mmCIF file of C-alpha atoms and ligand atoms in Angstrom:
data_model
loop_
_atom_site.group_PDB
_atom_site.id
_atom_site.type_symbol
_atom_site.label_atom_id
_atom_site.label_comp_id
_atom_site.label_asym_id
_atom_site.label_seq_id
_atom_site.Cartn_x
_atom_site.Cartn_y
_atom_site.Cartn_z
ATOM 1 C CA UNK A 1 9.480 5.240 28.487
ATOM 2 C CA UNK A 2 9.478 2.769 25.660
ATOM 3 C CA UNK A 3 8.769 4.333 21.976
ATOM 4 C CA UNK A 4 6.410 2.998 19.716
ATOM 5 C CA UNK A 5 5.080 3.875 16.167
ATOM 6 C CA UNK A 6 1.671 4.789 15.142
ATOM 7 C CA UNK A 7 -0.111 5.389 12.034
ATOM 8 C CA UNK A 8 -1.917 8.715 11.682
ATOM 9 C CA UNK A 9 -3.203 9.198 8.246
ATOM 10 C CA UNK A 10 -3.631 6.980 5.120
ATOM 11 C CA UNK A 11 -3.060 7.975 1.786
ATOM 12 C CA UNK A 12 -3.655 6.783 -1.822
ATOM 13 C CA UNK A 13 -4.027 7.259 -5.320
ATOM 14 C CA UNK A 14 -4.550 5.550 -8.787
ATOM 15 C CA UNK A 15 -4.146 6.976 -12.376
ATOM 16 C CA UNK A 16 -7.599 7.888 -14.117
ATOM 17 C CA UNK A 17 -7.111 5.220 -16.955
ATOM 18 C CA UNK A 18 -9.284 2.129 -16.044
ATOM 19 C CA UNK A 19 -9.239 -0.871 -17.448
ATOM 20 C CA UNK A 20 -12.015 -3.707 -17.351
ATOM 21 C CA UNK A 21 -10.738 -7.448 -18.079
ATOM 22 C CA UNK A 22 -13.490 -7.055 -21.310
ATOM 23 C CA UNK A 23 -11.021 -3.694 -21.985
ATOM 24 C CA UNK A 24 -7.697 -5.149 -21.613
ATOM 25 C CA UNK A 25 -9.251 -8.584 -23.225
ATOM 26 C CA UNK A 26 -10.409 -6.388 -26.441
ATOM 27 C CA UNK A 27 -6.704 -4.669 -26.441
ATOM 28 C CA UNK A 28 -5.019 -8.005 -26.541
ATOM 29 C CA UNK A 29 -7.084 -9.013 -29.003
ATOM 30 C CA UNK A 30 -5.695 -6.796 -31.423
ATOM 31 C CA UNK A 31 -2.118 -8.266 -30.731
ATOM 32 C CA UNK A 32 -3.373 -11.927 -31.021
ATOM 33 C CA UNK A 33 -3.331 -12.353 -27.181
ATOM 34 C CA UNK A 34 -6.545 -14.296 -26.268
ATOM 35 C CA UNK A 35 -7.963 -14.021 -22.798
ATOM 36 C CA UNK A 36 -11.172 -13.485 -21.021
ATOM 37 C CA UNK A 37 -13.397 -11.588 -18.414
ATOM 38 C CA UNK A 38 -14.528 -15.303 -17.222
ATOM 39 C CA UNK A 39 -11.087 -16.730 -17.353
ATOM 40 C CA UNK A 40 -9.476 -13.785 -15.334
ATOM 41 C CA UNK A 41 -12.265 -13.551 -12.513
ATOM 42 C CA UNK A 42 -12.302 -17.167 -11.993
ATOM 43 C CA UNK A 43 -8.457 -17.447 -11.633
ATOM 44 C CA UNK A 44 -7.616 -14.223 -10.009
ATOM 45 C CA UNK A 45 -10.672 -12.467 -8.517
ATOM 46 C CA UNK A 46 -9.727 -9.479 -10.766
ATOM 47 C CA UNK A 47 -12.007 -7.489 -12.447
ATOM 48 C CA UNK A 48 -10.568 -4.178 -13.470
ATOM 49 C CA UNK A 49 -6.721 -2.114 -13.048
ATOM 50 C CA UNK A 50 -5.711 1.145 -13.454
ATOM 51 C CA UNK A 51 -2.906 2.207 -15.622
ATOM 52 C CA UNK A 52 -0.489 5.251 -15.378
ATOM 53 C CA UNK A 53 -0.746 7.290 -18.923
ATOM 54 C CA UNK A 54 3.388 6.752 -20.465
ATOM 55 C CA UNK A 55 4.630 10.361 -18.713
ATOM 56 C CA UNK A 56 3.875 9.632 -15.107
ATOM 57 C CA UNK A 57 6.086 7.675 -13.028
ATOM 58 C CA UNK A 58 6.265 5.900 -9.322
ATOM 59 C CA UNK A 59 7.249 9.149 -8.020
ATOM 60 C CA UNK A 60 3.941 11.019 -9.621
ATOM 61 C CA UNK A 61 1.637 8.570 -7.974
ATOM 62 C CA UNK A 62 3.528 8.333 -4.772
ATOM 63 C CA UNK A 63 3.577 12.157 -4.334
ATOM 64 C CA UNK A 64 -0.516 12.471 -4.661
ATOM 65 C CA UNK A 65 -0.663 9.429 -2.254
ATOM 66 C CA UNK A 66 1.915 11.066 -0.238
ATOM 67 C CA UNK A 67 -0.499 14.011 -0.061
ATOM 68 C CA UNK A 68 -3.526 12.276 0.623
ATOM 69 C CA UNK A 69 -2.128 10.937 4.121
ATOM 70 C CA UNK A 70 -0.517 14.239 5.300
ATOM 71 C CA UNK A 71 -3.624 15.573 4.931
ATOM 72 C CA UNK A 72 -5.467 12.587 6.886
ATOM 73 C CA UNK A 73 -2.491 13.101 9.825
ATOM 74 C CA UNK A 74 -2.977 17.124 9.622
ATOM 75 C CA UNK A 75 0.558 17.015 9.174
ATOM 76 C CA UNK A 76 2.523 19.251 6.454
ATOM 77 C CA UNK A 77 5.422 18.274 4.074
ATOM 78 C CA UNK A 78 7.759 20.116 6.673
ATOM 79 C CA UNK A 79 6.870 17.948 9.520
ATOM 80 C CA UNK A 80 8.319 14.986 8.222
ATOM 81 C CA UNK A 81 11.571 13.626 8.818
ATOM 82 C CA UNK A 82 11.881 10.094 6.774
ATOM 83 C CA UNK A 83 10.379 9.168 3.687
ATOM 84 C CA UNK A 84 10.727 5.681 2.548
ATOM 85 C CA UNK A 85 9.033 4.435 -0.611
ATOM 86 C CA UNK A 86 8.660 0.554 -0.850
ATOM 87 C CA UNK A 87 8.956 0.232 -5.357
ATOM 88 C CA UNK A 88 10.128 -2.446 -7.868
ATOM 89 C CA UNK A 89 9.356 0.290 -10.745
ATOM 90 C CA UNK A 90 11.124 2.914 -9.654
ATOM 91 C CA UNK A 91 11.680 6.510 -12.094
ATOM 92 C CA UNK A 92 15.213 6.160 -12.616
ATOM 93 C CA UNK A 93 17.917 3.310 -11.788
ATOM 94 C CA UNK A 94 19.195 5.787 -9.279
ATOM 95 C CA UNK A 95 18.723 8.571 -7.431
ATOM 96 C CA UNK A 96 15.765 6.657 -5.402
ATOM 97 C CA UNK A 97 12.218 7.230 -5.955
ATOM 98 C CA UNK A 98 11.880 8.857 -2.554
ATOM 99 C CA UNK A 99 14.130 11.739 -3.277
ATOM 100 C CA UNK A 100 12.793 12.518 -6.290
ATOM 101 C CA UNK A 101 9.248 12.473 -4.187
ATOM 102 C CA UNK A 102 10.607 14.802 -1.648
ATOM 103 C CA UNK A 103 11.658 17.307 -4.315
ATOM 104 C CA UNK A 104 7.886 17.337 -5.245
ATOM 105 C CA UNK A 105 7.016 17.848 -2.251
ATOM 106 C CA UNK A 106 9.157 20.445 -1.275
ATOM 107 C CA UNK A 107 7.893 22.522 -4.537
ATOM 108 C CA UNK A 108 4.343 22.670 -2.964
ATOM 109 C CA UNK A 109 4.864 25.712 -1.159
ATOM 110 C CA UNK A 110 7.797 27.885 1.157
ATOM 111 C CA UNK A 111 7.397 26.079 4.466
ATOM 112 C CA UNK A 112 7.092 22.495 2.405
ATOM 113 C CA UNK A 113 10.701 23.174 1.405
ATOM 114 C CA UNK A 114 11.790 21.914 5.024
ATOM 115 C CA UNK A 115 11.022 18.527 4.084
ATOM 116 C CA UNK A 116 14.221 18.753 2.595
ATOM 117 C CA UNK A 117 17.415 17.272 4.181
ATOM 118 C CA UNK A 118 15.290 14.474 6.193
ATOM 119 C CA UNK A 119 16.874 10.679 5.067
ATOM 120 C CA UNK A 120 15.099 9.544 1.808
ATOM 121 C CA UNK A 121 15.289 5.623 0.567
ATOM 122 C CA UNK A 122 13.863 3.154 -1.416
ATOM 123 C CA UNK A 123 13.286 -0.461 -0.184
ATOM 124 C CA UNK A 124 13.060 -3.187 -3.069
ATOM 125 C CA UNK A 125 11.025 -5.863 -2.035
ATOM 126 C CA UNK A 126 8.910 -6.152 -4.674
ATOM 127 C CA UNK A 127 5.142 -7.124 -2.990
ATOM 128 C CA UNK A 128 7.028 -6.948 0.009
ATOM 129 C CA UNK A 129 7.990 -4.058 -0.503
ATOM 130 C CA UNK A 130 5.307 -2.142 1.864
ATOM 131 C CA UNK A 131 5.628 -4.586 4.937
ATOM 132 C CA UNK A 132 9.470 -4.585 4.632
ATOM 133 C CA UNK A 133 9.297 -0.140 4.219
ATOM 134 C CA UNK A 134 6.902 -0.091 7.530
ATOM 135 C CA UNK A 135 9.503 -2.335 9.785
ATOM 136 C CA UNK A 136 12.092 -0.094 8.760
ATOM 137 C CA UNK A 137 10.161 3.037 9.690
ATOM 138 C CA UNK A 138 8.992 1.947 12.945
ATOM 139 C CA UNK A 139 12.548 0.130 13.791
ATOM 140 C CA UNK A 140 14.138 3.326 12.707
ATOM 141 C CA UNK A 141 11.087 5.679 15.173
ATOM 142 C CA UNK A 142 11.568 2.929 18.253
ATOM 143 C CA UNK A 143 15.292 3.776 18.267
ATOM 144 C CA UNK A 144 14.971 7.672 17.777
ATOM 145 C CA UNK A 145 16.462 8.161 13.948
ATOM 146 C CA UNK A 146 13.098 9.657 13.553
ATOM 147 C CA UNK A 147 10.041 11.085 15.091
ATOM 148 C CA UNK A 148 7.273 11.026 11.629
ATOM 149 C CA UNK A 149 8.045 8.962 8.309
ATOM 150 C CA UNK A 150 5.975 9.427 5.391
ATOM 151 C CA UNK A 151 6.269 5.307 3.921
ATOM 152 C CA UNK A 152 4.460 5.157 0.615
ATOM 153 C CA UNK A 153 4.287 2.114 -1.709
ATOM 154 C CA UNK A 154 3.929 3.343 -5.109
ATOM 155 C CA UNK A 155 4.340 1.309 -8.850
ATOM 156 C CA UNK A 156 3.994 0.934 -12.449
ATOM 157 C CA UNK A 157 4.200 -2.554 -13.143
ATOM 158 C CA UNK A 158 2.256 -1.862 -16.620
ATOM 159 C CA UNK A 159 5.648 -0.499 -17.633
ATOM 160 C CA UNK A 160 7.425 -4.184 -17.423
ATOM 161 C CA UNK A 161 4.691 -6.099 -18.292
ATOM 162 C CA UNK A 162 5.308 -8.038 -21.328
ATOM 163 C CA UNK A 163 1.713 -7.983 -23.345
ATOM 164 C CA UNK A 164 1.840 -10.736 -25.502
ATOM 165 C CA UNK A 165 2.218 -12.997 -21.838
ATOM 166 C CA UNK A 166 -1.793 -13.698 -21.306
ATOM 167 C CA UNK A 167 -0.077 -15.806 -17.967
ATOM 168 C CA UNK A 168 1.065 -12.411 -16.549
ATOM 169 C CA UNK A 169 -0.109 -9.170 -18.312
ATOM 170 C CA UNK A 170 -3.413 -9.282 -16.997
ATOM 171 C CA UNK A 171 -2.356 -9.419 -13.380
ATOM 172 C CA UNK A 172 -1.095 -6.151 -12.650
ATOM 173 C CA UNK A 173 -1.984 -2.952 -12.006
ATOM 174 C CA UNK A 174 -0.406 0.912 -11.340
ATOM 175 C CA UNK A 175 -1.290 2.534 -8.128
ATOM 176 C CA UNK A 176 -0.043 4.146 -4.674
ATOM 177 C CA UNK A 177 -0.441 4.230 -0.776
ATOM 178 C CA UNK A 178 1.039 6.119 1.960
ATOM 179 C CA UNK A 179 0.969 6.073 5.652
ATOM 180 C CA UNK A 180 2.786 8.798 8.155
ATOM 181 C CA UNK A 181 4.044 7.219 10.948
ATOM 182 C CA UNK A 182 4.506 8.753 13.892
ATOM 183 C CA UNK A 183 6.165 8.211 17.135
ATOM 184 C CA UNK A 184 4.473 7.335 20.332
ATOM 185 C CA UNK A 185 4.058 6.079 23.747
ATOM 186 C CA UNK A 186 1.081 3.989 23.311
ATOM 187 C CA UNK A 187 1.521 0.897 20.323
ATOM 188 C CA UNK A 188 1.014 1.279 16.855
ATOM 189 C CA UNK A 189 2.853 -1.461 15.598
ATOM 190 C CA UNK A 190 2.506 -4.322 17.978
ATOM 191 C CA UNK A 191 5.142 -6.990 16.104
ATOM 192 C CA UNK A 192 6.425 -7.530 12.487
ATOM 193 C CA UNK A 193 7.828 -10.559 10.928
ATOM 194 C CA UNK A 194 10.124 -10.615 7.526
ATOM 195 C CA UNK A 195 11.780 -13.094 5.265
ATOM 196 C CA UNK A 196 13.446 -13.699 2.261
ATOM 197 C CA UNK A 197 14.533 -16.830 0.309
ATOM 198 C CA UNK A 198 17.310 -15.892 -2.088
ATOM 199 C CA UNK A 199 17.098 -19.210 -3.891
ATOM 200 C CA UNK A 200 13.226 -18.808 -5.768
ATOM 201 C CA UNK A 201 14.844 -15.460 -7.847
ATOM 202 C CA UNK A 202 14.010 -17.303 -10.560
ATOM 203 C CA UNK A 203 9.840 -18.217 -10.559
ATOM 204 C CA UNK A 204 9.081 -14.028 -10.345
ATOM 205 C CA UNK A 205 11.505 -11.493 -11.643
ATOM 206 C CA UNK A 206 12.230 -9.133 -14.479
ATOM 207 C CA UNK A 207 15.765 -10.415 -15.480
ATOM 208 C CA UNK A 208 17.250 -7.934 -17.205
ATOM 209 C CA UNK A 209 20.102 -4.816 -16.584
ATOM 210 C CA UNK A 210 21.566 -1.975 -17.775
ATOM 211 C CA UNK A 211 25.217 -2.329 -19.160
ATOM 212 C CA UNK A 212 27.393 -0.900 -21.186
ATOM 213 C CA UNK A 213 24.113 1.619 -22.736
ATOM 214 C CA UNK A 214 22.190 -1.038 -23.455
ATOM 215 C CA UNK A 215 19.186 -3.652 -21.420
ATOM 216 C CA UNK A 216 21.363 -7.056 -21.492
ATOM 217 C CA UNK A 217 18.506 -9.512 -21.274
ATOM 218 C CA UNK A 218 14.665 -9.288 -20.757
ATOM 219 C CA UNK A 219 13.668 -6.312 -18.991
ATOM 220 C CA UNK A 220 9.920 -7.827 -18.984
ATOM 221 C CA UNK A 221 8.509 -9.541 -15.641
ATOM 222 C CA UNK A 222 8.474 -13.467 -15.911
ATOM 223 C CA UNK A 223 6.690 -15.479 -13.191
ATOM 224 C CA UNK A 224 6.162 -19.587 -12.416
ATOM 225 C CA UNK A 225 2.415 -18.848 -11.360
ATOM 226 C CA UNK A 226 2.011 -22.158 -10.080
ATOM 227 C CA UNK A 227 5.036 -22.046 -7.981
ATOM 228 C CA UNK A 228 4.403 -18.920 -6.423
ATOM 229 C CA UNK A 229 0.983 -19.410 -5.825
ATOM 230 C CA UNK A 230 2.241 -23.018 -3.401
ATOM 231 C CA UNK A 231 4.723 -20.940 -1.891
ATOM 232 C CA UNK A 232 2.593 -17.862 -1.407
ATOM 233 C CA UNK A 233 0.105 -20.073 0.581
ATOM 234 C CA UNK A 234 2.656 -21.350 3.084
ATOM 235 C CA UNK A 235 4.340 -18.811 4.299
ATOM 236 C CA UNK A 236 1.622 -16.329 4.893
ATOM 237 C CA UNK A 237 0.585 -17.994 7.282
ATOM 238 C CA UNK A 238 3.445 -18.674 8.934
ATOM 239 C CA UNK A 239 4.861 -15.190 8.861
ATOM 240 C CA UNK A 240 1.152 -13.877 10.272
ATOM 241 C CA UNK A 241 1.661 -16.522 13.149
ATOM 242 C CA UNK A 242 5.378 -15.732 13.971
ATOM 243 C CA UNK A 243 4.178 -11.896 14.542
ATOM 244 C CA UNK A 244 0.939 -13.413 16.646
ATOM 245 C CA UNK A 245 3.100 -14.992 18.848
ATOM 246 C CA UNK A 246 5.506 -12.041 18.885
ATOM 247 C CA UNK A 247 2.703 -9.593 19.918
ATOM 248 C CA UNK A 248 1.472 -12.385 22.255
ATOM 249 C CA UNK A 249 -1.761 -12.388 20.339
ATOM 250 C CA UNK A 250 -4.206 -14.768 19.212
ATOM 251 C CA UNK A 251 -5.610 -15.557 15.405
ATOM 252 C CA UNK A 252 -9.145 -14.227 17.008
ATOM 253 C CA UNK A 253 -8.003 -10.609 18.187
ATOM 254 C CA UNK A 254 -7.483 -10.081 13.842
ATOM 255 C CA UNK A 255 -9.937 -7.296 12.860
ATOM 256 C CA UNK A 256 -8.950 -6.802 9.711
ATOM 257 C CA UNK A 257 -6.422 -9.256 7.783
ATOM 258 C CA UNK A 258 -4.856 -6.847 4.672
ATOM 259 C CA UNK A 259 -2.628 -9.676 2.518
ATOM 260 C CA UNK A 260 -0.896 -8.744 -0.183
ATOM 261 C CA UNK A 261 -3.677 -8.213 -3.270
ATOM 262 C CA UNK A 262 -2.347 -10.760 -6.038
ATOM 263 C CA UNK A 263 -5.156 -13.370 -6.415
ATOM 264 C CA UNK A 264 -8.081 -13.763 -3.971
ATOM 265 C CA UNK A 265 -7.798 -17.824 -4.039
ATOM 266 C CA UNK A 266 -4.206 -17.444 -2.270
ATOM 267 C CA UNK A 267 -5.953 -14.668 -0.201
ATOM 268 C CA UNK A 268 -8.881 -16.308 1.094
ATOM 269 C CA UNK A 269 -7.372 -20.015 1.857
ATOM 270 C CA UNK A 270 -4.818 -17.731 3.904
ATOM 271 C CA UNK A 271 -7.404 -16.607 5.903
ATOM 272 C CA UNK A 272 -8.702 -19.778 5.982
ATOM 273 C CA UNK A 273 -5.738 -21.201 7.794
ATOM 274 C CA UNK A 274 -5.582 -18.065 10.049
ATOM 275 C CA UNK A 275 -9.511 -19.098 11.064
ATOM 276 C CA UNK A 276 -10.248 -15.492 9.897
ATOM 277 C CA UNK A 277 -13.776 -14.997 8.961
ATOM 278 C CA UNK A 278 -13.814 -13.618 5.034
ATOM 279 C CA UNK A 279 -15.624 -11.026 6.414
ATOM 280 C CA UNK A 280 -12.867 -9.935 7.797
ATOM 281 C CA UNK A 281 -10.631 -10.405 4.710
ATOM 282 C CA UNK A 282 -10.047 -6.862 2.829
ATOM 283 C CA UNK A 283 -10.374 -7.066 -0.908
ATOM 284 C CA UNK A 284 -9.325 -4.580 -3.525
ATOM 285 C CA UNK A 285 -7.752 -6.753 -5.853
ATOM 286 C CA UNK A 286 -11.159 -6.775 -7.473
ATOM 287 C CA UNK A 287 -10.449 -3.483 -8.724
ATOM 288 C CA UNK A 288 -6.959 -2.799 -8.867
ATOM 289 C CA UNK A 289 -5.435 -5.372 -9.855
ATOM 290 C CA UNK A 290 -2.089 -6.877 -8.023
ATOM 291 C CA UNK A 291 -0.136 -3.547 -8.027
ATOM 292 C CA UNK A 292 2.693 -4.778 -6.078
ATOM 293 C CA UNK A 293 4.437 -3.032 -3.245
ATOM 294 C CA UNK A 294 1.406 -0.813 -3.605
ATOM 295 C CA UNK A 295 -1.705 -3.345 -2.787
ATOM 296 C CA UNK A 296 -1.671 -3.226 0.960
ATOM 297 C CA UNK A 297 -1.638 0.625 1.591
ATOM 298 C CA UNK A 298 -4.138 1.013 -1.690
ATOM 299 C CA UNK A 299 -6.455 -1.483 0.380
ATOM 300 C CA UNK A 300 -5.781 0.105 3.551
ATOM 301 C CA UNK A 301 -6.682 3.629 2.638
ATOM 302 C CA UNK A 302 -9.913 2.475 0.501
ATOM 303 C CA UNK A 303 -10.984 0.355 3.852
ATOM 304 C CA UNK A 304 -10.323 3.805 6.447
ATOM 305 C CA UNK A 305 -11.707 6.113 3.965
ATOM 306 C CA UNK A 306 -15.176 3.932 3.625
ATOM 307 C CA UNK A 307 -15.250 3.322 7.276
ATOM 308 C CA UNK A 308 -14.725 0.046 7.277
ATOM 309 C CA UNK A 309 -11.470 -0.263 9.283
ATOM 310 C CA UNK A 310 -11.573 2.299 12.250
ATOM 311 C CA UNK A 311 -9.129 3.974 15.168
ATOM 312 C CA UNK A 312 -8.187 0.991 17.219
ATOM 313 C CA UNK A 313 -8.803 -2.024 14.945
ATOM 314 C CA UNK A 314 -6.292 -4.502 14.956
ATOM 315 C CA UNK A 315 -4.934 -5.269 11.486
ATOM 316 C CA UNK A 316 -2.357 -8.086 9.925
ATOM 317 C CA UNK A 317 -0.732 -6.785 7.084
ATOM 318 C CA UNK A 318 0.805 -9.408 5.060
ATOM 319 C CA UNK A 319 3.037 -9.770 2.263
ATOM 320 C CA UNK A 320 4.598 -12.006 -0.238
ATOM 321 C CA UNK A 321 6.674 -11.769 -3.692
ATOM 322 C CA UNK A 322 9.873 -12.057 -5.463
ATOM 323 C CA UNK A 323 12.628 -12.683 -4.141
ATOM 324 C CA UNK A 324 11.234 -14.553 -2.661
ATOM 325 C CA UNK A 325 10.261 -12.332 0.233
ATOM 326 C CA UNK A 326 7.376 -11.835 2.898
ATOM 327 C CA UNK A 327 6.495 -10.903 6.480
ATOM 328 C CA UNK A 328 3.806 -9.688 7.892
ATOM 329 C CA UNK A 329 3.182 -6.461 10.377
ATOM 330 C CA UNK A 330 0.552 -6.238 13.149
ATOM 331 C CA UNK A 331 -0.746 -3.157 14.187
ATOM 332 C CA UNK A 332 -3.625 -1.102 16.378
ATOM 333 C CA UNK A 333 -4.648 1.492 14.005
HETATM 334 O O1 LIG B 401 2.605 -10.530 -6.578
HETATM 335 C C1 LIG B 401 3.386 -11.644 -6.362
HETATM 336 C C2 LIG B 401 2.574 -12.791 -6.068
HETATM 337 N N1 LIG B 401 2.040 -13.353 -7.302
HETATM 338 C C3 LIG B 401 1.071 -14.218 -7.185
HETATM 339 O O2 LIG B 401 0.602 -14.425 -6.086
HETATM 340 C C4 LIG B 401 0.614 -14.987 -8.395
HETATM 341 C C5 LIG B 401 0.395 -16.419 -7.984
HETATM 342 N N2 LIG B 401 -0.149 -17.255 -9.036
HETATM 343 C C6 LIG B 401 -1.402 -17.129 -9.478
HETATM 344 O O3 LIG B 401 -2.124 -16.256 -9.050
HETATM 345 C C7 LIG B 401 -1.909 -18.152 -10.457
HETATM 346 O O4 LIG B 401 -1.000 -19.213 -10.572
HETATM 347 C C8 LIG B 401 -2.195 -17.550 -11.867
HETATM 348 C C9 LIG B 401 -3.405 -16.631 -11.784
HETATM 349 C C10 LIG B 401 -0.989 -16.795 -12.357
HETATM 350 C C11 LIG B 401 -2.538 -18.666 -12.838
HETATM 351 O O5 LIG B 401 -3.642 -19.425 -12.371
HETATM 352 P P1 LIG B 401 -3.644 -21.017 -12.450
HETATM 353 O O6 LIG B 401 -4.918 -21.459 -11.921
HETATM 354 O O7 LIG B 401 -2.381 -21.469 -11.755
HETATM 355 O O8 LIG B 401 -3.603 -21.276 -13.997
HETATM 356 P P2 LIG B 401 -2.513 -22.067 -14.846
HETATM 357 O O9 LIG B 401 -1.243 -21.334 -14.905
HETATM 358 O O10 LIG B 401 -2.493 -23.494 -14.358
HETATM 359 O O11 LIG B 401 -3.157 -22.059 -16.283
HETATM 360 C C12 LIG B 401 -4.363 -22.788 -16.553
HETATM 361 C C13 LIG B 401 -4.722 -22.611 -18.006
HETATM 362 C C14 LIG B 401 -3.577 -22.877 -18.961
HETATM 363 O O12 LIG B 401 -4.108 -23.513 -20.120
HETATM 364 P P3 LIG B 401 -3.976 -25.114 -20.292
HETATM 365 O O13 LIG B 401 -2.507 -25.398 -20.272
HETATM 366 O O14 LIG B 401 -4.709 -25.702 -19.124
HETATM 367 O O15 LIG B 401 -4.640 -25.351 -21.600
HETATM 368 C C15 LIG B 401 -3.122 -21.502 -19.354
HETATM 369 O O16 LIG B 401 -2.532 -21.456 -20.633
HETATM 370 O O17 LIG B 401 -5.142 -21.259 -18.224
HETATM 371 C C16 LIG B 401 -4.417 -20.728 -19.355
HETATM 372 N N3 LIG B 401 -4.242 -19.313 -19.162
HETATM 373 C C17 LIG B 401 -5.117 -18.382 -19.578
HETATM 374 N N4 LIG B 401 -6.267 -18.486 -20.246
HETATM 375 C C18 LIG B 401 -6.932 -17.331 -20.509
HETATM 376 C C19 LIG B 401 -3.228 -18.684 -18.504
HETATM 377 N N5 LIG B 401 -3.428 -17.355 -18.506
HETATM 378 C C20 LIG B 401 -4.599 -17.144 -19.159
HETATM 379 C C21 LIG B 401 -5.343 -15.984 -19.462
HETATM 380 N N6 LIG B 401 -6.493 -16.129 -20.146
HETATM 381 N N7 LIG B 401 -4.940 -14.741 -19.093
#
């Protein structure tokens, strides 16, 4: 009998500080930045982010997302045997984010220290980070490397924004979102689709790297706005197609279309092309912000937890960033 992958809880979390664009505007004030509340929400669709406090790192938020959907699965620490957290912020240049997450969770109580041993990773895809982290996962529960992955997306971007940019700083935000996925005989994940374009490094990326002691060149994020948003546009839909077709499925069996949360212009005309009613479009980047690998599980937890998306909706996750990567993953909650 053929395996599949299924998702059985949702997960997520975002730091208590909240920011308003009038908040951050009235911060960036005070270093000569000048922005607004009109300019942002017109451009963006943003209205507020969260931001971690300077001690807590992509592992902190990751482990209290990482919580959240055990609990939603009725699953324990000890019942999982691959973690995989999708992060462009990670807590240290190495060991991965993931192990240090399954060390947290293995201090919650005696039994949660079986959690330890099971294959830990990080995937760097920056937004695509979550979509490239959930092909993995079910690729790696189809062939029988595992039977129930905890994949979490989980960042800090405040941490490598540069704050006298008004073109980027007000873009991002911190959060987290986890799924367990668990094997199954009945689909799950119905088809995924991912790419990456090695040659557009340059419009979004944080430059710099650690040599010799010391950052050798900007370890800030720099982005070509323009140039992402034109090729953002194209290629979500084609990736969100592509996994259509693979699923032999049609633009109107879409319940739910979860894209990437960066700027709802780029979000909406992608529905658009995919004839998906906005209706059906989820939106969170109202209120947190573009927060990376982290946006699509963030919005996917917020949209289970209200009710919104329920047990057997079909959903197209999609997502796009630097590298330039993207791909897209269908799936029958
Ligand atoms: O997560 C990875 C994916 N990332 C994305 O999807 C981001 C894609 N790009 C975008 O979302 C948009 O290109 C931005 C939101 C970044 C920019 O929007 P835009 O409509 O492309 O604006 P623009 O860059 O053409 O700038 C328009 C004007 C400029 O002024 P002038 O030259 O027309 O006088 C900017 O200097 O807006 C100005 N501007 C601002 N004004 C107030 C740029 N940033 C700001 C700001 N506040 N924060």
């Amino acid at each position: 009998m053929r395996r599949f992958s299924r998702i059985t809880g949702t997960g997520s979390y975002l730091p208590p500080r909240r920011l308003s664009n009038a908040d951050l505007a009235a911060e960036l004030a005070t270093k000569g930045v000048e922005t607004s509340d009109d300019w942002i929400v017109e451009r963006t669709g943003i209205r507020a982010r969260h931001f971690a406090a300077p001690d807590v790192c992509a592992s902190d938020l990751g482990f209290e997302a990482a919580k959240a959907a055990l609990q939603a699965a009725g699953r324990a620490p000890q019942d999982i045997d691959l973690i995989i957290v999708a992060t462009s912020t990670p807590d240290m240049v190495f060991p991965s984010t993931a192990c240090i997450l399954q060390h947290k969770l293995a201090q919650l109580n005696d039994a949660a220290k079986g959690i330890a041993g099971c294959p830990a990773f990080d995937v760097q895809a920056v937004c695509s980070g979550f979509v490239y982290a959930l092909t993995v996962a079910d690729a790696m529960i189809q062939t029988g490397a595992a039977n129930r992955a905890l994949v979490i997306g989980s960042e800090v971007f405040s941490r490598i924004l540069d704050f006298t940019d008004r073109t980027t700083c007000v873009l991002f935000g911190d959060g987290a979102g986890a799924v367990v996925l668990e094997a199954s005989d009945t689909p799950g994940i119905l088809a995924s689709d991912l790419h990456a374009d090695g040659k557009h490094v340059g419009i979004l990326c944080v430059p710099g790297n650690v040599s010799g002691g010391r950052v050798i060149g900007s370890p800030l994020l720099t982005m070509d706005g323009q140039a992402v948003f034109k090729l953002a546009v194209g290629v979500l839909e084609d990736a969100a197609r592509a996994t259509l077709a693979k699923a032999g499925l049609k633009d109107t069996d879409i319940d739910w279309l979860i894209p990437h949360q960066a700027n709802i212009r780029i979000m909406q005309s992608t529905a658009k092309k995919l004839k998906v009613p906005l209706e059906k479009l989820i939106v969170t980047v109202d209120q947190h912000g573009n927060t990376s690998a982290a946006s699509i599980p963030l919005a996917l937890d917020v949209s289970v937890k209200s009710g919104k998306i329920k047990p057997g909706d079909t959903l197209m996750l999609e997502g796009v960033g630097g590298g330039f990567t993207w791909g897209a993953v269908l799936l029958k909650l």
